[in-house]
Amino acid sequence: MLGLLVRRLAFTIPMLVAVSFCVFSLIVLVPGDPAVSLAGENPDPEQIAAVRERLGLNDPFLVQFWHWFTGVLHGDLGQSLFSSQSVAGAVFARLPATLSLALLSLAVALVLGVAVGVLAAMRPGTWVDRVATFAASLGVAVPYFWVGMILVLLFAIDLTLFPAVGYTPLHENPLHWFLHLFLPATALGLAPAAVIARQTRAGMTGVLREDYVRTATAKGLPPARVVGKHALKNAAVPVVTAFGLEASRLIGGTVVIEQLFALPGLGSLAYTSVFARDFPMVQGVLLVVAALVLLINLLVDLSYGYFNPRIRQS
């Protein structure tokens, strides 16, 4: 497993550098000059030139990237163009809300998706299988922001079971933290749950027909042990792959869900920064999100070695 970890890290670190270059390049390619916005109303060319000089925008592109990248290596993501706030401070102040939402959504997706997929695979061709397949197809097709609005109307406005907007940090009140995140996490986790359910059903249907599973059943092992210990682990590789892909998409979906539920996370920070053309803030958010996605991919790759020992030796 250590060798697999070293090989994956050797691939992930250059990928992170490449992603950093892409993030910086994309911001530079965006039309518009931030110096014009910062120079005030009706600026003259001298004022714009002075702002460009102060921001280092007259330097060659690679020089600008090198200055930004060396700052990143030292934990300095720059300063906001408009509030002069530290980008790193603003990003890491918003990070707990986004991580809470993403982790709770992934938990909803994993638990619900695996449970529905296993139930459908254990009763192929029955009404349970047909209902699970229909629900999974519906979950993939329905946009999560629409699911979020329906959940707000039903559970927050009509039944008043959960708050519609707002966020409470976990260390202040764990119960309020959970209640505030339940609806947005459910809205964000249903679509990944549908994908995981379909992958789990497909994988488990084949594995449950294998001889070793029938032998374990013939020996009198309880169905829960046959499924949990013998079948589910061998069907887990495609499920974990789907989980990793959906986790990456889910982090992107937090932008819309945080706006809908008024959560103070990275998504809402990115949304306001893009419209304000606060490029250093956008770069900081994108870089942290990209690092989270690469970390998820690294964990998924390492899980392959656990579920399939032959991958550790390849």
CSV table of C-alpha atoms in Angstrom, one decimal:
chain,number,residue,atom,x,y,z
A,1,MET,CA,0.0,0.0,0.0
A,2,LEU,CA,2.9,2.4,0.7
A,3,GLY,CA,4.3,1.9,-2.8
A,4,LEU,CA,0.8,2.7,-4.2
A,5,LEU,CA,0.7,5.8,-2.1
A,6,VAL,CA,4.1,7.0,-3.3
A,7,ARG,CA,3.2,6.4,-6.9
A,8,ARG,CA,-0.1,8.3,-6.6
A,9,LEU,CA,1.6,11.2,-4.8
A,10,ALA,CA,4.2,11.3,-7.5
A,11,PHE,CA,1.4,11.8,-10.0
A,12,THR,CA,-0.7,14.1,-7.9
A,13,ILE,CA,1.9,16.8,-7.1
A,14,PRO,CA,2.8,17.6,-10.7
A,15,MET,CA,-1.0,17.6,-11.4
A,16,LEU,CA,-1.5,20.2,-8.7
A,17,VAL,CA,1.2,22.4,-10.3
A,18,ALA,CA,-0.4,22.0,-13.7
A,19,VAL,CA,-3.8,22.9,-12.2
A,20,SER,CA,-2.3,26.0,-10.6
A,21,PHE,CA,-1.0,27.1,-13.9
A,22,CYS,CA,-4.4,26.5,-15.6
A,23,VAL,CA,-6.2,28.5,-12.8
A,24,PHE,CA,-3.9,31.4,-13.2
A,25,SER,CA,-4.1,31.3,-17.0
A,26,LEU,CA,-7.9,31.2,-17.1
A,27,ILE,CA,-8.2,34.3,-15.0
A,28,VAL,CA,-5.7,36.1,-17.3
A,29,LEU,CA,-7.7,35.1,-20.4
A,30,VAL,CA,-10.9,36.5,-18.9
A,31,PRO,CA,-11.8,39.7,-20.9
A,32,GLY,CA,-11.6,43.0,-19.1
A,33,ASP,CA,-8.9,44.9,-17.2
A,34,PRO,CA,-9.1,44.8,-13.4
A,35,ALA,CA,-7.0,48.0,-13.3
A,36,VAL,CA,-9.9,49.9,-15.0
A,37,SER,CA,-12.3,48.8,-12.3
A,38,LEU,CA,-9.9,49.7,-9.5
A,39,ALA,CA,-9.0,53.1,-11.0
A,40,GLY,CA,-12.4,54.6,-10.1
A,41,GLU,CA,-15.0,56.4,-12.2
A,42,ASN,CA,-13.9,57.9,-15.5
A,43,PRO,CA,-10.2,57.2,-14.9
A,44,ASP,CA,-7.6,58.7,-17.2
A,45,PRO,CA,-4.8,56.6,-18.8
A,46,GLU,CA,-2.3,57.7,-16.2
A,47,GLN,CA,-4.4,56.4,-13.3
A,48,ILE,CA,-5.0,53.1,-15.1
A,49,ALA,CA,-1.3,52.8,-15.8
A,50,ALA,CA,-0.4,53.5,-12.2
A,51,VAL,CA,-2.8,50.8,-11.0
A,52,ARG,CA,-1.4,48.3,-13.5
A,53,GLU,CA,2.1,49.0,-12.2
A,54,ARG,CA,1.0,48.6,-8.6
A,55,LEU,CA,-0.6,45.2,-9.3
A,56,GLY,CA,2.3,44.0,-11.4
A,57,LEU,CA,0.1,43.6,-14.5
A,58,ASN,CA,2.8,45.0,-16.7
A,59,ASP,CA,5.2,42.1,-16.0
A,60,PRO,CA,5.3,39.2,-18.5
A,61,PHE,CA,2.8,36.4,-17.9
A,62,LEU,CA,5.3,33.9,-16.6
A,63,VAL,CA,6.8,36.4,-14.2
A,64,GLN,CA,3.3,37.1,-12.8
A,65,PHE,CA,2.6,33.4,-12.5
A,66,TRP,CA,5.9,32.8,-10.7
A,67,HIS,CA,5.3,35.6,-8.2
A,68,TRP,CA,1.7,34.2,-7.5
A,69,PHE,CA,2.9,30.6,-7.4
A,70,THR,CA,5.8,31.2,-4.9
A,71,GLY,CA,3.3,33.1,-2.8
A,72,VAL,CA,1.0,30.1,-2.8
A,73,LEU,CA,3.8,27.9,-1.7
A,74,HIS,CA,4.3,30.1,1.3
A,75,GLY,CA,0.5,30.2,2.1
A,76,ASP,CA,0.0,33.6,0.6
A,77,LEU,CA,-2.9,33.6,-2.0
A,78,GLY,CA,-2.7,37.4,-2.4
A,79,GLN,CA,-5.2,40.1,-1.4
A,80,SER,CA,-8.6,41.0,-2.6
A,81,LEU,CA,-8.6,43.8,-5.2
A,82,PHE,CA,-11.5,45.6,-3.5
A,83,SER,CA,-11.5,44.9,0.2
A,84,SER,CA,-7.7,44.4,0.6
A,85,GLN,CA,-8.7,41.3,2.7
A,86,SER,CA,-6.3,38.3,2.7
A,87,VAL,CA,-7.5,35.8,0.1
A,88,ALA,CA,-6.2,32.9,2.3
A,89,GLY,CA,-8.1,34.3,5.3
A,90,ALA,CA,-11.3,34.7,3.4
A,91,VAL,CA,-11.1,31.3,1.7
A,92,PHE,CA,-10.3,29.3,4.9
A,93,ALA,CA,-13.0,31.2,6.8
A,94,ARG,CA,-15.6,30.0,4.3
A,95,LEU,CA,-14.1,26.5,3.9
A,96,PRO,CA,-15.8,24.8,7.0
A,97,ALA,CA,-19.3,25.5,5.6
A,98,THR,CA,-18.4,24.1,2.2
A,99,LEU,CA,-16.7,21.0,3.7
A,100,SER,CA,-19.6,20.4,6.1
A,101,LEU,CA,-22.1,20.5,3.2
A,102,ALA,CA,-19.9,18.4,0.9
A,103,LEU,CA,-19.2,15.7,3.5
A,104,LEU,CA,-22.8,15.5,4.6
A,105,SER,CA,-24.0,15.3,1.0
A,106,LEU,CA,-21.4,12.5,0.3
A,107,ALA,CA,-22.7,10.6,3.3
A,108,VAL,CA,-26.3,10.9,2.1
A,109,ALA,CA,-25.2,9.7,-1.4
A,110,LEU,CA,-23.1,6.8,-0.2
A,111,VAL,CA,-25.5,5.4,2.4
A,112,LEU,CA,-28.7,5.9,0.3
A,113,GLY,CA,-27.1,4.8,-3.0
A,114,VAL,CA,-25.4,1.6,-1.6
A,115,ALA,CA,-28.6,0.6,0.3
A,116,VAL,CA,-30.9,1.0,-2.7
A,117,GLY,CA,-28.4,-0.7,-5.1
A,118,VAL,CA,-28.0,-3.7,-2.8
A,119,LEU,CA,-31.7,-4.1,-2.3
A,120,ALA,CA,-32.3,-4.0,-6.0
A,121,ALA,CA,-29.6,-6.5,-6.7
A,122,MET,CA,-30.8,-8.9,-4.1
A,123,ARG,CA,-34.3,-8.9,-5.7
A,124,PRO,CA,-33.7,-8.7,-9.4
A,125,GLY,CA,-36.9,-8.4,-11.5
A,126,THR,CA,-39.2,-7.8,-8.6
A,127,TRP,CA,-41.2,-4.7,-7.8
A,128,VAL,CA,-38.3,-3.6,-5.4
A,129,ASP,CA,-35.9,-3.7,-8.3
A,130,ARG,CA,-38.3,-1.8,-10.6
A,131,VAL,CA,-39.0,0.9,-8.0
A,132,ALA,CA,-35.3,1.3,-7.2
A,133,THR,CA,-34.4,1.6,-10.9
A,134,PHE,CA,-37.2,4.2,-11.5
A,135,ALA,CA,-36.1,6.2,-8.5
A,136,ALA,CA,-32.5,6.1,-9.6
A,137,SER,CA,-33.4,7.3,-13.1
A,138,LEU,CA,-35.5,10.1,-11.7
A,139,GLY,CA,-32.7,11.1,-9.3
A,140,VAL,CA,-30.2,11.4,-12.2
A,141,ALA,CA,-32.7,13.4,-14.3
A,142,VAL,CA,-33.9,16.0,-11.8
A,143,PRO,CA,-31.7,19.1,-11.2
A,144,TYR,CA,-30.5,19.5,-7.6
A,145,PHE,CA,-31.5,23.1,-7.4
A,146,TRP,CA,-35.1,22.1,-8.2
A,147,VAL,CA,-35.0,19.4,-5.6
A,148,GLY,CA,-33.7,22.0,-3.1
A,149,MET,CA,-36.6,24.4,-3.8
A,150,ILE,CA,-39.1,21.5,-3.4
A,151,LEU,CA,-37.5,20.5,-0.1
A,152,VAL,CA,-37.6,24.1,1.2
A,153,LEU,CA,-41.3,24.5,0.3
A,154,LEU,CA,-42.3,21.2,1.9
A,155,PHE,CA,-40.0,20.8,5.0
A,156,ALA,CA,-39.1,24.4,5.8
A,157,ILE,CA,-42.2,26.4,4.9
A,158,ASP,CA,-45.2,24.0,5.1
A,159,LEU,CA,-44.0,21.6,7.9
A,160,THR,CA,-41.4,24.0,9.5
A,161,LEU,CA,-39.2,21.0,10.4
A,162,PHE,CA,-35.9,22.5,9.2
A,163,PRO,CA,-34.6,26.0,8.7
A,164,ALA,CA,-34.7,27.2,5.1
A,165,VAL,CA,-31.5,29.4,5.2
A,166,GLY,CA,-28.5,30.0,7.4
A,167,TYR,CA,-25.6,28.1,8.9
A,168,THR,CA,-24.4,27.3,12.4
A,169,PRO,CA,-20.8,26.2,12.9
A,170,LEU,CA,-20.4,22.6,14.2
A,171,HIS,CA,-18.4,23.8,17.3
A,172,GLU,CA,-21.2,26.2,18.4
A,173,ASN,CA,-24.2,23.8,18.3
A,174,PRO,CA,-23.9,20.4,16.6
A,175,LEU,CA,-27.7,20.0,16.5
A,176,HIS,CA,-28.3,23.3,14.7
A,177,TRP,CA,-25.4,22.5,12.4
A,178,PHE,CA,-27.1,19.3,11.3
A,179,LEU,CA,-30.6,20.9,11.0
A,180,HIS,CA,-29.3,23.8,8.9
A,181,LEU,CA,-27.4,21.4,6.5
A,182,PHE,CA,-30.0,18.6,6.3
A,183,LEU,CA,-32.0,20.1,3.4
A,184,PRO,CA,-29.1,21.4,1.3
A,185,ALA,CA,-27.1,18.1,1.8
A,186,THR,CA,-30.1,16.1,0.8
A,187,ALA,CA,-30.7,18.2,-2.3
A,188,LEU,CA,-27.1,17.9,-3.3
A,189,GLY,CA,-26.7,14.2,-2.4
A,190,LEU,CA,-29.7,12.7,-4.2
A,191,ALA,CA,-28.3,12.8,-7.7
A,192,PRO,CA,-25.0,11.2,-6.7
A,193,ALA,CA,-27.0,8.6,-4.7
A,194,ALA,CA,-28.9,7.7,-7.8
A,195,VAL,CA,-25.7,7.2,-9.8
A,196,ILE,CA,-24.1,5.1,-6.9
A,197,ALA,CA,-27.3,3.0,-6.7
A,198,ARG,CA,-27.2,2.1,-10.4
A,199,GLN,CA,-23.5,1.2,-10.2
A,200,THR,CA,-24.0,-0.8,-7.0
A,201,ARG,CA,-26.9,-2.7,-8.5
A,202,ALA,CA,-25.0,-3.5,-11.7
A,203,GLY,CA,-21.9,-4.7,-9.8
A,204,MET,CA,-23.8,-6.7,-7.1
A,205,THR,CA,-26.0,-8.4,-9.7
A,206,GLY,CA,-23.0,-10.1,-11.3
A,207,VAL,CA,-21.2,-10.8,-8.0
A,208,LEU,CA,-24.2,-12.4,-6.4
A,209,ARG,CA,-24.2,-15.1,-9.1
A,210,GLU,CA,-20.6,-16.1,-8.5
A,211,ASP,CA,-19.8,-19.6,-7.1
A,212,TYR,CA,-18.1,-18.3,-4.0
A,213,VAL,CA,-21.2,-16.4,-3.0
A,214,ARG,CA,-23.5,-19.4,-3.6
A,215,THR,CA,-21.0,-21.5,-1.5
A,216,ALA,CA,-21.1,-19.0,1.4
A,217,THR,CA,-24.9,-19.0,1.3
A,218,ALA,CA,-25.0,-22.8,1.2
A,219,LYS,CA,-22.7,-22.9,4.3
A,220,GLY,CA,-25.5,-21.2,6.2
A,221,LEU,CA,-23.9,-17.7,6.5
A,222,PRO,CA,-26.4,-14.9,7.3
A,223,PRO,CA,-27.4,-12.9,4.2
A,224,ALA,CA,-26.0,-9.7,5.7
A,225,ARG,CA,-22.6,-11.3,6.1
A,226,VAL,CA,-22.7,-12.8,2.6
A,227,VAL,CA,-23.5,-9.5,1.1
A,228,GLY,CA,-21.4,-7.3,3.4
A,229,LYS,CA,-18.2,-9.4,3.6
A,230,HIS,CA,-18.1,-11.4,0.4
A,231,ALA,CA,-20.2,-9.7,-2.3
A,232,LEU,CA,-20.1,-5.9,-1.6
A,233,LYS,CA,-16.3,-5.7,-1.3
A,234,ASN,CA,-15.8,-7.4,-4.7
A,235,ALA,CA,-18.3,-5.2,-6.4
A,236,ALA,CA,-16.9,-2.0,-4.8
A,237,VAL,CA,-14.4,-0.9,-7.4
A,238,PRO,CA,-16.9,0.6,-9.9
A,239,VAL,CA,-18.9,2.0,-7.0
A,240,VAL,CA,-15.9,3.8,-5.6
A,241,THR,CA,-15.1,5.1,-9.1
A,242,ALA,CA,-18.6,6.5,-9.5
A,243,PHE,CA,-18.3,7.9,-5.9
A,244,GLY,CA,-15.1,9.8,-6.8
A,245,LEU,CA,-16.5,11.2,-10.0
A,246,GLU,CA,-19.7,12.3,-8.3
A,247,ALA,CA,-17.8,13.8,-5.4
A,248,SER,CA,-15.9,16.1,-7.8
A,249,ARG,CA,-19.2,17.2,-9.4
A,250,LEU,CA,-20.8,17.6,-6.0
A,251,ILE,CA,-18.2,20.1,-4.9
A,252,GLY,CA,-19.0,22.2,-8.1
A,253,GLY,CA,-22.7,22.0,-7.2
A,254,THR,CA,-22.2,23.7,-3.9
A,255,VAL,CA,-22.1,27.0,-5.7
A,256,VAL,CA,-25.8,26.9,-6.6
A,257,ILE,CA,-26.9,25.1,-3.4
A,258,GLU,CA,-25.1,27.6,-1.2
A,259,GLN,CA,-26.8,30.5,-3.0
A,260,LEU,CA,-30.2,28.8,-2.6
A,261,PHE,CA,-29.8,28.1,1.1
A,262,ALA,CA,-27.7,31.3,1.9
A,263,LEU,CA,-24.8,29.2,3.2
A,264,PRO,CA,-21.5,31.2,3.8
A,265,GLY,CA,-19.3,28.8,1.9
A,266,LEU,CA,-16.8,28.9,-0.9
A,267,GLY,CA,-19.5,28.7,-3.6
A,268,SER,CA,-21.1,32.0,-2.5
A,269,LEU,CA,-17.7,33.6,-2.2
A,270,ALA,CA,-16.8,32.5,-5.7
A,271,TYR,CA,-20.2,33.8,-7.0
A,272,THR,CA,-19.8,37.3,-5.5
A,273,SER,CA,-16.1,37.5,-6.5
A,274,VAL,CA,-16.8,36.6,-10.1
A,275,PHE,CA,-19.4,39.3,-10.5
A,276,ALA,CA,-17.1,41.8,-8.7
A,277,ARG,CA,-14.2,40.8,-10.9
A,278,ASP,CA,-12.1,40.2,-7.8
A,279,PHE,CA,-9.6,37.9,-9.7
A,280,PRO,CA,-7.2,37.0,-6.8
A,281,MET,CA,-10.2,35.9,-4.7
A,282,VAL,CA,-11.5,33.8,-7.6
A,283,GLN,CA,-8.0,32.3,-8.1
A,284,GLY,CA,-7.8,31.4,-4.4
A,285,VAL,CA,-11.2,29.7,-4.4
A,286,LEU,CA,-10.5,27.7,-7.6
A,287,LEU,CA,-7.1,26.6,-6.4
A,288,VAL,CA,-8.5,25.3,-3.0
A,289,VAL,CA,-11.4,23.5,-4.8
A,290,ALA,CA,-9.0,21.9,-7.3
A,291,ALA,CA,-6.8,20.7,-4.4
A,292,LEU,CA,-9.9,19.2,-2.8
A,293,VAL,CA,-10.8,17.4,-6.0
A,294,LEU,CA,-7.3,16.0,-6.4
A,295,LEU,CA,-7.3,14.9,-2.8
A,296,ILE,CA,-10.6,13.0,-3.4
A,297,ASN,CA,-9.1,11.4,-6.5
A,298,LEU,CA,-6.0,10.4,-4.5
A,299,LEU,CA,-8.2,8.7,-1.8
A,300,VAL,CA,-10.2,6.9,-4.5
A,301,ASP,CA,-7.0,5.6,-6.1
A,302,LEU,CA,-5.8,4.4,-2.7
A,303,SER,CA,-9.1,2.6,-2.1
A,304,TYR,CA,-8.6,0.5,-5.2
A,305,GLY,CA,-5.6,-1.0,-3.5
A,306,TYR,CA,-7.7,-2.0,-0.5
A,307,PHE,CA,-10.6,-3.5,-2.6
A,308,ASN,CA,-8.3,-5.2,-5.1
A,309,PRO,CA,-4.9,-6.3,-3.8
A,310,ARG,CA,-3.6,-6.9,-7.4
A,311,ILE,CA,-3.7,-3.1,-8.0
A,312,ARG,CA,-1.1,-2.6,-5.2
A,313,GLN,CA,1.4,-4.8,-7.2
A,314,SER,CA,0.8,-3.3,-10.6
